[in-house]
mmCIF file of the C-alpha atoms, coordinates in Angstrom:
data_MODEL
# 
_entry.id   MODEL 
# 
loop_
_atom_site.group_PDB 
_atom_site.id 
_atom_site.type_symbol 
_atom_site.label_atom_id 
_atom_site.label_alt_id 
_atom_site.label_comp_id 
_atom_site.label_asym_id 
_atom_site.label_entity_id 
_atom_site.label_seq_id 
_atom_site.pdbx_PDB_ins_code 
_atom_site.Cartn_x 
_atom_site.Cartn_y 
_atom_site.Cartn_z 
_atom_site.occupancy 
_atom_site.B_iso_or_equiv 
_atom_site.pdbx_formal_charge 
_atom_site.auth_seq_id 
_atom_site.auth_comp_id 
_atom_site.auth_asym_id 
_atom_site.auth_atom_id 
_atom_site.pdbx_PDB_model_num 
ATOM 1   C CA . MET A 1 1   ? 159.664 -10.237 -27.142 1.00 0.00 ? 1   MET A CA 1 
ATOM 2   C CA . SER A 1 2   ? 157.144 -11.787 -24.802 1.00 0.00 ? 2   SER A CA 1 
ATOM 3   C CA . LEU A 1 3   ? 153.410 -11.557 -25.192 1.00 0.00 ? 3   LEU A CA 1 
ATOM 4   C CA . SER A 1 4   ? 151.725 -10.031 -22.167 1.00 0.00 ? 4   SER A CA 1 
ATOM 5   C CA . LEU A 1 5   ? 148.079 -10.244 -21.216 1.00 0.00 ? 5   LEU A CA 1 
ATOM 6   C CA . LYS A 1 6   ? 147.736 -6.471  -21.570 1.00 0.00 ? 6   LYS A CA 1 
ATOM 7   C CA . SER A 1 7   ? 148.981 -6.424  -25.151 1.00 0.00 ? 7   SER A CA 1 
ATOM 8   C CA . PHE A 1 8   ? 146.855 -9.476  -25.980 1.00 0.00 ? 8   PHE A CA 1 
ATOM 9   C CA . VAL A 1 9   ? 143.673 -7.839  -24.648 1.00 0.00 ? 9   VAL A CA 1 
ATOM 10  C CA . GLN A 1 10  ? 144.442 -4.503  -26.294 1.00 0.00 ? 10  GLN A CA 1 
ATOM 11  C CA . GLY A 1 11  ? 145.133 -6.254  -29.602 1.00 0.00 ? 11  GLY A CA 1 
ATOM 12  C CA . SER A 1 12  ? 141.791 -8.057  -29.573 1.00 0.00 ? 12  SER A CA 1 
ATOM 13  C CA . LYS A 1 13  ? 138.781 -5.885  -30.402 1.00 0.00 ? 13  LYS A CA 1 
ATOM 14  C CA . PHE A 1 14  ? 136.426 -8.395  -28.817 1.00 0.00 ? 14  PHE A CA 1 
ATOM 15  C CA . LEU A 1 15  ? 138.289 -8.693  -25.514 1.00 0.00 ? 15  LEU A CA 1 
ATOM 16  C CA . SER A 1 16  ? 138.994 -4.976  -25.355 1.00 0.00 ? 16  SER A CA 1 
ATOM 17  C CA . GLY A 1 17  ? 135.330 -4.158  -25.957 1.00 0.00 ? 17  GLY A CA 1 
ATOM 18  C CA . LEU A 1 18  ? 134.292 -6.710  -23.354 1.00 0.00 ? 18  LEU A CA 1 
ATOM 19  C CA . LEU A 1 19  ? 136.739 -5.745  -20.593 1.00 0.00 ? 19  LEU A CA 1 
ATOM 20  C CA . LYS A 1 20  ? 136.874 -1.942  -20.984 1.00 0.00 ? 20  LYS A CA 1 
ATOM 21  C CA . PRO A 1 21  ? 133.391 -1.341  -19.478 1.00 0.00 ? 21  PRO A CA 1 
ATOM 22  C CA . VAL A 1 22  ? 134.223 -3.770  -16.659 1.00 0.00 ? 22  VAL A CA 1 
ATOM 23  C CA . SER A 1 23  ? 137.446 -1.905  -15.868 1.00 0.00 ? 23  SER A CA 1 
ATOM 24  C CA . LYS A 1 24  ? 135.625 1.449   -15.878 1.00 0.00 ? 24  LYS A CA 1 
ATOM 25  C CA . ALA A 1 25  ? 132.964 0.072   -13.541 1.00 0.00 ? 25  ALA A CA 1 
ATOM 26  C CA . TYR A 1 26  ? 135.639 -1.327  -11.231 1.00 0.00 ? 26  TYR A CA 1 
ATOM 27  C CA . ALA A 1 27  ? 137.504 1.999   -11.104 1.00 0.00 ? 27  ALA A CA 1 
ATOM 28  C CA . GLY A 1 28  ? 134.241 3.751   -10.248 1.00 0.00 ? 28  GLY A CA 1 
ATOM 29  C CA . ALA A 1 29  ? 133.350 1.206   -7.564  1.00 0.00 ? 29  ALA A CA 1 
ATOM 30  C CA . ALA A 1 30  ? 136.818 1.354   -5.981  1.00 0.00 ? 30  ALA A CA 1 
ATOM 31  C CA . GLY A 1 31  ? 135.968 4.830   -4.687  1.00 0.00 ? 31  GLY A CA 1 
ATOM 32  C CA . TYR A 1 32  ? 139.415 6.403   -4.825  1.00 0.00 ? 32  TYR A CA 1 
ATOM 33  C CA . ARG A 1 33  ? 138.248 9.017   -7.323  1.00 0.00 ? 33  ARG A CA 1 
ATOM 34  C CA . GLN A 1 34  ? 135.444 10.067  -4.983  1.00 0.00 ? 34  GLN A CA 1 
ATOM 35  C CA . ILE A 1 35  ? 137.969 11.165  -2.355  1.00 0.00 ? 35  ILE A CA 1 
ATOM 36  C CA . GLY A 1 36  ? 140.139 12.995  -4.872  1.00 0.00 ? 36  GLY A CA 1 
ATOM 37  C CA . LEU A 1 37  ? 142.844 10.422  -5.606  1.00 0.00 ? 37  LEU A CA 1 
ATOM 38  C CA . ARG A 1 38  ? 144.283 9.304   -8.911  1.00 0.00 ? 38  ARG A CA 1 
ATOM 39  C CA . TYR A 1 39  ? 145.346 5.716   -9.609  1.00 0.00 ? 39  TYR A CA 1 
ATOM 40  C CA . ASP A 1 40  ? 149.056 6.450   -9.202  1.00 0.00 ? 40  ASP A CA 1 
ATOM 41  C CA . ASP A 1 41  ? 148.376 7.959   -5.750  1.00 0.00 ? 41  ASP A CA 1 
ATOM 42  C CA . LEU A 1 42  ? 147.541 4.423   -4.572  1.00 0.00 ? 42  LEU A CA 1 
ATOM 43  C CA . ILE A 1 43  ? 150.989 3.003   -5.360  1.00 0.00 ? 43  ILE A CA 1 
ATOM 44  C CA . ALA A 1 44  ? 152.788 2.048   -2.135  1.00 0.00 ? 44  ALA A CA 1 
ATOM 45  C CA . GLU A 1 45  ? 155.835 4.204   -1.480  1.00 0.00 ? 45  GLU A CA 1 
ATOM 46  C CA . GLU A 1 46  ? 157.761 1.598   0.545   1.00 0.00 ? 46  GLU A CA 1 
ATOM 47  C CA . SER A 1 47  ? 159.589 0.192   -2.461  1.00 0.00 ? 47  SER A CA 1 
ATOM 48  C CA . GLU A 1 48  ? 162.994 1.673   -3.337  1.00 0.00 ? 48  GLU A CA 1 
ATOM 49  C CA . LEU A 1 49  ? 161.885 1.707   -6.973  1.00 0.00 ? 49  LEU A CA 1 
ATOM 50  C CA . VAL A 1 50  ? 158.880 3.921   -6.217  1.00 0.00 ? 50  VAL A CA 1 
ATOM 51  C CA . GLN A 1 51  ? 160.874 6.149   -3.873  1.00 0.00 ? 51  GLN A CA 1 
ATOM 52  C CA . GLU A 1 52  ? 163.414 6.817   -6.630  1.00 0.00 ? 52  GLU A CA 1 
ATOM 53  C CA . ALA A 1 53  ? 160.604 7.472   -9.111  1.00 0.00 ? 53  ALA A CA 1 
ATOM 54  C CA . LEU A 1 54  ? 159.017 9.956   -6.696  1.00 0.00 ? 54  LEU A CA 1 
ATOM 55  C CA . ARG A 1 55  ? 162.375 11.682  -6.184  1.00 0.00 ? 55  ARG A CA 1 
ATOM 56  C CA . ARG A 1 56  ? 162.819 12.055  -9.938  1.00 0.00 ? 56  ARG A CA 1 
ATOM 57  C CA . MET A 1 57  ? 159.259 13.302  -10.390 1.00 0.00 ? 57  MET A CA 1 
ATOM 58  C CA . GLU A 1 58  ? 159.807 15.899  -7.673  1.00 0.00 ? 58  GLU A CA 1 
ATOM 59  C CA . ILE A 1 59  ? 162.891 17.184  -9.508  1.00 0.00 ? 59  ILE A CA 1 
ATOM 60  C CA . ALA A 1 60  ? 161.319 17.138  -12.984 1.00 0.00 ? 60  ALA A CA 1 
ATOM 61  C CA . GLU A 1 61  ? 157.795 18.254  -12.056 1.00 0.00 ? 61  GLU A CA 1 
ATOM 62  C CA . PRO A 1 62  ? 157.624 19.900  -8.620  1.00 0.00 ? 62  PRO A CA 1 
ATOM 63  C CA . ARG A 1 63  ? 154.005 20.910  -9.173  1.00 0.00 ? 63  ARG A CA 1 
ATOM 64  C CA . ALA A 1 64  ? 152.972 17.269  -9.760  1.00 0.00 ? 64  ALA A CA 1 
ATOM 65  C CA . ALA A 1 65  ? 154.675 16.246  -6.500  1.00 0.00 ? 65  ALA A CA 1 
ATOM 66  C CA . TYR A 1 66  ? 152.885 19.037  -4.624  1.00 0.00 ? 66  TYR A CA 1 
ATOM 67  C CA . ASP A 1 67  ? 149.542 18.066  -6.174  1.00 0.00 ? 67  ASP A CA 1 
ATOM 68  C CA . ARG A 1 68  ? 150.092 14.428  -5.163  1.00 0.00 ? 68  ARG A CA 1 
ATOM 69  C CA . ALA A 1 69  ? 150.791 15.391  -1.549  1.00 0.00 ? 69  ALA A CA 1 
ATOM 70  C CA . PHE A 1 70  ? 147.714 17.644  -1.508  1.00 0.00 ? 70  PHE A CA 1 
ATOM 71  C CA . ARG A 1 71  ? 145.462 14.913  -2.957  1.00 0.00 ? 71  ARG A CA 1 
ATOM 72  C CA . ILE A 1 72  ? 146.695 12.413  -0.363  1.00 0.00 ? 72  ILE A CA 1 
ATOM 73  C CA . ARG A 1 73  ? 146.055 14.863  2.497   1.00 0.00 ? 73  ARG A CA 1 
ATOM 74  C CA . VAL A 1 74  ? 142.550 15.635  1.230   1.00 0.00 ? 74  VAL A CA 1 
ATOM 75  C CA . ALA A 1 75  ? 141.846 11.900  0.932   1.00 0.00 ? 75  ALA A CA 1 
ATOM 76  C CA . GLN A 1 76  ? 143.086 11.318  4.495   1.00 0.00 ? 76  GLN A CA 1 
ATOM 77  C CA . GLN A 1 77  ? 140.802 14.076  5.748   1.00 0.00 ? 77  GLN A CA 1 
ATOM 78  C CA . CYS A 1 78  ? 137.854 12.545  3.875   1.00 0.00 ? 78  CYS A CA 1 
ATOM 79  C CA . SER A 1 79  ? 138.668 9.162   5.367   1.00 0.00 ? 79  SER A CA 1 
ATOM 80  C CA . LEU A 1 80  ? 138.879 10.550  8.911   1.00 0.00 ? 80  LEU A CA 1 
ATOM 81  C CA . SER A 1 81  ? 135.572 12.409  8.587   1.00 0.00 ? 81  SER A CA 1 
ATOM 82  C CA . HIS A 1 82  ? 133.862 9.469   6.789   1.00 0.00 ? 82  HIS A CA 1 
ATOM 83  C CA . GLN A 1 83  ? 132.712 11.757  3.981   1.00 0.00 ? 83  GLN A CA 1 
ATOM 84  C CA . LEU A 1 84  ? 133.201 11.956  0.238   1.00 0.00 ? 84  LEU A CA 1 
ATOM 85  C CA . LEU A 1 85  ? 134.153 15.066  -1.650  1.00 0.00 ? 85  LEU A CA 1 
ATOM 86  C CA . PRO A 1 86  ? 131.406 17.027  -3.378  1.00 0.00 ? 86  PRO A CA 1 
ATOM 87  C CA . LYS A 1 87  ? 130.610 15.541  -6.791  1.00 0.00 ? 87  LYS A CA 1 
ATOM 88  C CA . ASP A 1 88  ? 132.203 18.480  -8.653  1.00 0.00 ? 88  ASP A CA 1 
ATOM 89  C CA . LYS A 1 89  ? 135.568 17.751  -6.952  1.00 0.00 ? 89  LYS A CA 1 
ATOM 90  C CA . TRP A 1 90  ? 135.687 14.044  -7.824  1.00 0.00 ? 90  TRP A CA 1 
ATOM 91  C CA . VAL A 1 91  ? 138.498 12.998  -10.141 1.00 0.00 ? 91  VAL A CA 1 
ATOM 92  C CA . THR A 1 92  ? 137.091 12.241  -13.572 1.00 0.00 ? 92  THR A CA 1 
ATOM 93  C CA . GLU A 1 93  ? 138.296 9.497   -15.876 1.00 0.00 ? 93  GLU A CA 1 
ATOM 94  C CA . ALA A 1 94  ? 139.976 12.108  -18.091 1.00 0.00 ? 94  ALA A CA 1 
ATOM 95  C CA . GLN A 1 95  ? 141.899 13.520  -15.102 1.00 0.00 ? 95  GLN A CA 1 
ATOM 96  C CA . ASP A 1 96  ? 142.977 10.081  -13.847 1.00 0.00 ? 96  ASP A CA 1 
ATOM 97  C CA . ILE A 1 97  ? 146.164 9.814   -15.880 1.00 0.00 ? 97  ILE A CA 1 
ATOM 98  C CA . ARG A 1 98  ? 149.253 7.771   -15.020 1.00 0.00 ? 98  ARG A CA 1 
ATOM 99  C CA . TYR A 1 99  ? 151.699 10.513  -14.018 1.00 0.00 ? 99  TYR A CA 1 
ATOM 100 C CA . LEU A 1 100 ? 154.077 8.366   -11.932 1.00 0.00 ? 100 LEU A CA 1 
ATOM 101 C CA . GLN A 1 101 ? 154.209 5.216   -14.056 1.00 0.00 ? 101 GLN A CA 1 
ATOM 102 C CA . PRO A 1 102 ? 156.659 6.624   -16.667 1.00 0.00 ? 102 PRO A CA 1 
ATOM 103 C CA . TYR A 1 103 ? 159.157 7.376   -13.885 1.00 0.00 ? 103 TYR A CA 1 
ATOM 104 C CA . ILE A 1 104 ? 158.661 3.906   -12.373 1.00 0.00 ? 104 ILE A CA 1 
ATOM 105 C CA . ASP A 1 105 ? 159.210 2.289   -15.786 1.00 0.00 ? 105 ASP A CA 1 
ATOM 106 C CA . GLU A 1 106 ? 162.368 4.356   -16.308 1.00 0.00 ? 106 GLU A CA 1 
ATOM 107 C CA . VAL A 1 107 ? 163.825 3.381   -12.928 1.00 0.00 ? 107 VAL A CA 1 
ATOM 108 C CA . ALA A 1 108 ? 162.888 -0.285  -13.442 1.00 0.00 ? 108 ALA A CA 1 
ATOM 109 C CA . ALA A 1 109 ? 164.581 -0.309  -16.859 1.00 0.00 ? 109 ALA A CA 1 
ATOM 110 C CA . GLU A 1 110 ? 167.737 1.228   -15.373 1.00 0.00 ? 110 GLU A CA 1 
ATOM 111 C CA . ASN A 1 111 ? 167.732 -1.338  -12.549 1.00 0.00 ? 111 ASN A CA 1 
ATOM 112 C CA . ALA A 1 112 ? 167.295 -4.189  -15.038 1.00 0.00 ? 112 ALA A CA 1 
ATOM 113 C CA . GLU A 1 113 ? 170.141 -2.829  -17.176 1.00 0.00 ? 113 GLU A CA 1 
ATOM 114 C CA . ARG A 1 114 ? 172.348 -2.473  -14.098 1.00 0.00 ? 114 ARG A CA 1 
ATOM 115 C CA . ALA A 1 115 ? 171.535 -6.043  -13.032 1.00 0.00 ? 115 ALA A CA 1 
ATOM 116 C CA . ALA A 1 116 ? 172.337 -7.327  -16.523 1.00 0.00 ? 116 ALA A CA 1 
ATOM 117 C CA . PHE A 1 117 ? 175.739 -5.617  -16.487 1.00 0.00 ? 117 PHE A CA 1 
ATOM 118 C CA . ASP A 1 118 ? 176.457 -6.820  -12.955 1.00 0.00 ? 118 ASP A CA 1 
ATOM 119 C CA . ASN A 1 119 ? 175.960 -10.433 -14.087 1.00 0.00 ? 119 ASN A CA 1 
ATOM 120 C CA . ILE A 1 120 ? 178.387 -10.345 -16.983 1.00 0.00 ? 120 ILE A CA 1 
ATOM 121 C CA . LYS A 1 121 ? 180.821 -13.235 -16.745 1.00 0.00 ? 121 LYS A CA 1 
ATOM 122 C CA . VAL A 1 122 ? 184.355 -12.464 -17.836 1.00 0.00 ? 122 VAL A CA 1 
ATOM 123 C CA . THR A 1 123 ? 186.492 -15.386 -18.868 1.00 0.00 ? 123 THR A CA 1 
ATOM 124 C CA . ALA A 1 124 ? 190.240 -15.180 -19.191 1.00 0.00 ? 124 ALA A CA 1 
ATOM 125 C CA . ARG A 1 125 ? 191.788 -16.261 -22.474 1.00 0.00 ? 125 ARG A CA 1 
ATOM 126 C CA . HIS A 1 126 ? 195.118 -17.988 -22.199 1.00 0.00 ? 126 HIS A CA 1 
# 
């Protein structure tokens, strides 16, 4: 098991306490919540991994797929008109949940498993 930076920071009370306010400030300054987007709405759809995750999400949760498309259209309209949404329609921190990431993780795990099985070397015993 490898140690990642995320698990290291989350395991340290000092680092977690130091970086959590910085991450909240960064998310607020990024401005995507002010035009109605969630973090997972920003993930580029060009990757085959993300396209498969979106396909699975659409099958499992059609309402979530519809809501994503609606949020992206509202954000495009805000961008074209150079305006932000009214403050009561901004996405709050509690609403900004990772809805697509579980599907992406699932597809990535399946791809890694498939790649591991594709690389199995079979040797003949004589």
